[in-house]
mmCIF file of C-alpha atoms in Angstrom:
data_model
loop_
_atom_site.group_PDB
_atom_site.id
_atom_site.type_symbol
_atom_site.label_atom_id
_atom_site.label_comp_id
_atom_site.label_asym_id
_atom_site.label_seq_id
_atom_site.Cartn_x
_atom_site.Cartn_y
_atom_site.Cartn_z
ATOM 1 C CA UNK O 30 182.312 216.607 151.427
ATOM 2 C CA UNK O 31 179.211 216.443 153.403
ATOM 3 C CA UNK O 32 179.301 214.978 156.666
ATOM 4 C CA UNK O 33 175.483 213.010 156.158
ATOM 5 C CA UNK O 34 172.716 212.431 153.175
ATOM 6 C CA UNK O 35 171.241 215.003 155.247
ATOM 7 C CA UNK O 36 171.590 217.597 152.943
ATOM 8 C CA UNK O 37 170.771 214.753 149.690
ATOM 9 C CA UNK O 38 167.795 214.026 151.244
ATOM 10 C CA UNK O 39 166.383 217.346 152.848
ATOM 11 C CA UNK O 40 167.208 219.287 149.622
ATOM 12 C CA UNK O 41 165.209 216.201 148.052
ATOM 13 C CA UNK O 42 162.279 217.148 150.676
ATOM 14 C CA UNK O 43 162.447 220.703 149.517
ATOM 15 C CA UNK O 44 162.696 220.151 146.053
ATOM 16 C CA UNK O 45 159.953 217.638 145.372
ATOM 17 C CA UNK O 46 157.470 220.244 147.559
ATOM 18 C CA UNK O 47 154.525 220.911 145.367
ATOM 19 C CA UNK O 48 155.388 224.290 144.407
ATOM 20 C CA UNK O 49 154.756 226.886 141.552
ATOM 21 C CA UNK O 50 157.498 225.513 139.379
ATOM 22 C CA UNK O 51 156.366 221.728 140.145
ATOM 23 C CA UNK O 52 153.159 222.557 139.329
ATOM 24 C CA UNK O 53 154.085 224.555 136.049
ATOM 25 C CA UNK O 54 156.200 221.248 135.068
ATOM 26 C CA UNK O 55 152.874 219.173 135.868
ATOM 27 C CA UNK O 56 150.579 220.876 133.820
ATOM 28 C CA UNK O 57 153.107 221.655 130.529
ATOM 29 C CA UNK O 58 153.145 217.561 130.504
ATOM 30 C CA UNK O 59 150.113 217.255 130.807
ATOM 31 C CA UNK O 60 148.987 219.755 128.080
ATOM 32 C CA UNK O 61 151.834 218.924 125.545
ATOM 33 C CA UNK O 62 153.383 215.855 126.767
ATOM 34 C CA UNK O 63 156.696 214.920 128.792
ATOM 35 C CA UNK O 64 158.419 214.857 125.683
ATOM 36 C CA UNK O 65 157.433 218.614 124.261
ATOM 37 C CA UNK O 66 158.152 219.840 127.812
ATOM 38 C CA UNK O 67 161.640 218.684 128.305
ATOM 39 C CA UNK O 68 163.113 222.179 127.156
ATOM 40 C CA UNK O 69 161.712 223.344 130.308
ATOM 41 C CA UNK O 70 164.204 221.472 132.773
ATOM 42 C CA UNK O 71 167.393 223.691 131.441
ATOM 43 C CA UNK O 72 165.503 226.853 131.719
ATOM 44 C CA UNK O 73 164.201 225.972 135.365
ATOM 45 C CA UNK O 74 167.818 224.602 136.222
ATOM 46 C CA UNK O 75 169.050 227.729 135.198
ATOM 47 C CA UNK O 76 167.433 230.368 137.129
ATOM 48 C CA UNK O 77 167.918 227.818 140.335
ATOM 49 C CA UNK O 78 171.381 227.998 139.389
ATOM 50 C CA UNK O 79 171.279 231.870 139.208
ATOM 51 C CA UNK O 80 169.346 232.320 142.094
ATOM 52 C CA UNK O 81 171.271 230.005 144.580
ATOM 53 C CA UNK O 82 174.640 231.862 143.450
ATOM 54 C CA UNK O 83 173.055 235.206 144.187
ATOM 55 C CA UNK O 84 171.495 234.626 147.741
ATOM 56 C CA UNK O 85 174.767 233.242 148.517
ATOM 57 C CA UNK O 86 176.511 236.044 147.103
ATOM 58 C CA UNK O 87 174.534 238.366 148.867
ATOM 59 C CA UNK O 88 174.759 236.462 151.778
ATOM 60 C CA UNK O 89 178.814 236.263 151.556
ATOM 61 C CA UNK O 90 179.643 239.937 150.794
ATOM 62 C CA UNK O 91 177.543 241.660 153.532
ATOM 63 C CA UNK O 92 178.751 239.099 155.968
ATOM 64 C CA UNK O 93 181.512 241.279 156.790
ATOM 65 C CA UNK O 94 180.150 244.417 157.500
ATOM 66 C CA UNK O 95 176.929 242.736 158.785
ATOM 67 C CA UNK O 96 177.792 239.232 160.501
ATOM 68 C CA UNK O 97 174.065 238.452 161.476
ATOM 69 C CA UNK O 98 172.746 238.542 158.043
ATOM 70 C CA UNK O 99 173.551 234.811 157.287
ATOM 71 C CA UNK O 100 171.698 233.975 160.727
ATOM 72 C CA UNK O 101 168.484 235.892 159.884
ATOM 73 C CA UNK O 102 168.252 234.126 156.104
ATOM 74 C CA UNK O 103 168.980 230.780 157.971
ATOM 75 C CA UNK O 104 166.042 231.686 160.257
ATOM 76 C CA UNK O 105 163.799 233.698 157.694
ATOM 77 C CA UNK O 106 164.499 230.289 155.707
ATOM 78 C CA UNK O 107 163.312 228.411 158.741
ATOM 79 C CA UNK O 108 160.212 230.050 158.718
ATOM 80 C CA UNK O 109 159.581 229.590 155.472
ATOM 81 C CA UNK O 110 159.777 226.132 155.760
ATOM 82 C CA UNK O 111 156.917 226.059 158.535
ATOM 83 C CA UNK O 112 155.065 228.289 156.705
ATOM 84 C CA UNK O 113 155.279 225.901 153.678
ATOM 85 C CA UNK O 114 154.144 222.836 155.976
ATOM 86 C CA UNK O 115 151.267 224.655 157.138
ATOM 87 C CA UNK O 116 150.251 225.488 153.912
ATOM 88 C CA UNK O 117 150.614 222.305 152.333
ATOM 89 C CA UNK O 118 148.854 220.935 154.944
ATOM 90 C CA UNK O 119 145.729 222.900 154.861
ATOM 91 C CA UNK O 120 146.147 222.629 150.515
ATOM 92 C CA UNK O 121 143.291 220.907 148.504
ATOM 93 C CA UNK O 122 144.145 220.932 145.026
ATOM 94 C CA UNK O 123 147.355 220.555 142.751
ATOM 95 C CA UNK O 124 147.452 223.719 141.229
ATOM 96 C CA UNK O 125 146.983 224.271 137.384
ATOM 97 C CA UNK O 126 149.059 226.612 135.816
ATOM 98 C CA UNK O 127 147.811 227.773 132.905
ATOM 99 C CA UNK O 128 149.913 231.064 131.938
ATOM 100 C CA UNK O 129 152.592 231.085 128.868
ATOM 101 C CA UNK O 130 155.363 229.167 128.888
ATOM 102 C CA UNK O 131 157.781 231.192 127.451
ATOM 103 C CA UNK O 132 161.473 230.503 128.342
ATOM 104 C CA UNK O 133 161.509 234.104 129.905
ATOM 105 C CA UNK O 134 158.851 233.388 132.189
ATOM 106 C CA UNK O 135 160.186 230.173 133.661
ATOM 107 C CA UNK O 136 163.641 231.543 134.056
ATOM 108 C CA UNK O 137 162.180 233.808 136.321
ATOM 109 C CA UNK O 138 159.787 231.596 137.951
ATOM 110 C CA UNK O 139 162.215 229.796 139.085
ATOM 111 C CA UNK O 140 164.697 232.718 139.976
ATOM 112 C CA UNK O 141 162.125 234.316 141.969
ATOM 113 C CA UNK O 142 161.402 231.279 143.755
ATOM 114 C CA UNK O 143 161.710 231.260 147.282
ATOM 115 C CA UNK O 144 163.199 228.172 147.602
ATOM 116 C CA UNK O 145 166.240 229.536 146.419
ATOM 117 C CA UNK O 146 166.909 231.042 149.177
ATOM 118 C CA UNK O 147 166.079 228.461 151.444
ATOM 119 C CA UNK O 148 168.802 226.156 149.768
ATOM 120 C CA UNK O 149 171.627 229.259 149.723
ATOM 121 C CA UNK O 150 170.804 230.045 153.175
ATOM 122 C CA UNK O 151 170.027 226.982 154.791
ATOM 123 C CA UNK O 152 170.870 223.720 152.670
ATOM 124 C CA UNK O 153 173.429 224.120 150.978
ATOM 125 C CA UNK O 154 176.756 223.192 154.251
ATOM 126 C CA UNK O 155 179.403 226.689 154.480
ATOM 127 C CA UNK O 156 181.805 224.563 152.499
ATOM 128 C CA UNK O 157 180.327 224.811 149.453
ATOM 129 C CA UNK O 158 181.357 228.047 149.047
ATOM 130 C CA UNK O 159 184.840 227.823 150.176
ATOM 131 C CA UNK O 160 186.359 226.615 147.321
ATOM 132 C CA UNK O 161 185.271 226.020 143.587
ATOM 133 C CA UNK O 162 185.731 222.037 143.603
ATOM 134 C CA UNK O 163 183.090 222.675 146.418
ATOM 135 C CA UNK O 164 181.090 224.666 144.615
ATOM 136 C CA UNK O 165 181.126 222.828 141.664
ATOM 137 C CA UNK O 166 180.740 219.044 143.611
ATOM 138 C CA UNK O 167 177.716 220.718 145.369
ATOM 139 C CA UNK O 168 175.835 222.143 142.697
ATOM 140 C CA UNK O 169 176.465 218.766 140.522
ATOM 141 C CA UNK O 170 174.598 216.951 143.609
ATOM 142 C CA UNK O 171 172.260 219.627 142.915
ATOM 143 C CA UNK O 172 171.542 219.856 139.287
ATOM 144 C CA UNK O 173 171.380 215.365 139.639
ATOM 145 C CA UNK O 174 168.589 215.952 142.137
ATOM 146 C CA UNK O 175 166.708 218.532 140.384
ATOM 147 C CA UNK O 176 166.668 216.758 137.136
ATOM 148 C CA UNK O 177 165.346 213.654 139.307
ATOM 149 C CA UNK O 178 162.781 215.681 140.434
ATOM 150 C CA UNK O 179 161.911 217.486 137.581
ATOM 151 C CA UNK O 180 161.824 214.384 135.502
ATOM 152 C CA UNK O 181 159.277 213.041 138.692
ATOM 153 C CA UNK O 182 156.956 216.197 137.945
ATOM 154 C CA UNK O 183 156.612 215.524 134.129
ATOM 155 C CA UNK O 184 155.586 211.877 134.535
ATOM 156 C CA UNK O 185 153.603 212.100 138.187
ATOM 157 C CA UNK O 186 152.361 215.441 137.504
ATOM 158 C CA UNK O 187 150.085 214.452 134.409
ATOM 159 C CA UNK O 188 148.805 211.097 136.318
ATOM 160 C CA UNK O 189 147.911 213.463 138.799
ATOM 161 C CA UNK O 190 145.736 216.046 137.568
ATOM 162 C CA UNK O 191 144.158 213.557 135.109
ATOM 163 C CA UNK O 192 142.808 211.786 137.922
ATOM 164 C CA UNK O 193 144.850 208.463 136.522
ATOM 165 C CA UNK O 194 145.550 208.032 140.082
ATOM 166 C CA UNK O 195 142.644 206.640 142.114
ATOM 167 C CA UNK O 196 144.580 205.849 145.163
ATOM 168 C CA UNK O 197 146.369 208.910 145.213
ATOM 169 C CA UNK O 198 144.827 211.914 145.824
ATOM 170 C CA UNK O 199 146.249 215.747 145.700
ATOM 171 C CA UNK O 200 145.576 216.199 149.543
ATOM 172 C CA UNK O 201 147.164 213.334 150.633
ATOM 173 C CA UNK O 202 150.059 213.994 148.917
ATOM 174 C CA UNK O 203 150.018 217.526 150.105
ATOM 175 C CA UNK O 204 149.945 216.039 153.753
ATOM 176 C CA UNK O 205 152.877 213.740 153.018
ATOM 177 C CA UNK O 206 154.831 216.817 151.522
ATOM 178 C CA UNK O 207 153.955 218.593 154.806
ATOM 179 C CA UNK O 208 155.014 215.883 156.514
ATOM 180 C CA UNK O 209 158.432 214.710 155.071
ATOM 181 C CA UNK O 210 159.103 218.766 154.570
ATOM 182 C CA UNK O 211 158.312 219.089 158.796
ATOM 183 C CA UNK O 212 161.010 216.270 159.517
ATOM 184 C CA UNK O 213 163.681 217.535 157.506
ATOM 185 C CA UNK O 214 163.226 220.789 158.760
ATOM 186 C CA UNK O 215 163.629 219.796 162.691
ATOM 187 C CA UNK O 216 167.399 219.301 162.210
ATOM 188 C CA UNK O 217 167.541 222.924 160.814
ATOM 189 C CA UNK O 218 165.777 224.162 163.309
ATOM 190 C CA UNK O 219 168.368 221.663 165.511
ATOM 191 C CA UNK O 220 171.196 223.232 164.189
ATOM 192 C CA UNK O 221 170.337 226.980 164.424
ATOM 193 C CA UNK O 222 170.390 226.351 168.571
#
């Protein structure tokens, strides 16, 4: 279906990025515990879901009428991905997230996220849309990896703010983010030319 573990891995890289719904996964387990948080990891999975769908939508139907449109996402997306490494890079802090976690909210969070249109722009290959066993093979791959990830957040997440960690500090793995984040991004930026 995919011609590498290019897109496994950079949609790994993007996904593990320190973000706001990392960081909202981080601090619910380490307030309440991995266990109490686990309700989170449908909500989050579905506005992802509904947010992918609808960038690609969007994408999909103006294509016709406006044939650049899927270029400029790819390279809005492309920016976005710089502009992520250079803020992780110059980051201090995991941030605490301290607002209500109501299943509303985190829908949305995640919905609004920006990554979503990173992966329906740039990550996710043109077949995935070209059939539904595509579709549905692709978003599986997906939902695996965000679980993964979100499952990573909940247990590292805690460790990390508590300062369990004395090897590992929040600005070195900010740096490493950057880092992993800036090499899966050069074959993007490959592929665009």
């Amino acid at each position: 279906m995919f011609e590498s573990w290019f897109f496994v891995v950079t949609l790994l890289a993007v996904l593990l990025i320190p973000g706001a719904n990392n960081a909202l996964l981080a601090h619910a387990s380490y307030q309440n515990g991995v266990v109490k948080s686990l309700w989170m990891i449908p909500v989050l999975w579905l506005g992802y879901v509904y947010g992918i769908a609808l960038w690609a939508l969007l994408i999909h139907l103006f294509e016709p009428i406006w044939p650049a449109l899927g270029q400029i996402f790819y390279i809005l997306s492309l920016l976005y991905v710089f502009w992520m490494v250079f803020r992780l890079w110059k980051r201090d802090q995991l941030l605490s997230y301290a607002q209500q976690q109501r299943a509303s909210s985190l829908f949305f969070a995640s919905f609004k996220n920006p990554k979503t249109v990173l992966l329906a722009a740039g990550i996710f290959p043109d077949q995935t849309w070209q059939s539904v066993q595509s579709c549905l093979h692709m978003f599986g791959v997906f939902s695996a990896i965000l679980i993964v990830v979100m499952l990573f957040w909940m247990s590292f997440g805690p460790m990390l703010l508590s300062g369990r960690l004395k090897k590992i500090k929040a600005d070195q793995m900010y740096t490493g983010s950057a880092l992993l984040l800036l090499i899966c991004a050069l074959p993007l930026l490959q592929h665009l030319f």
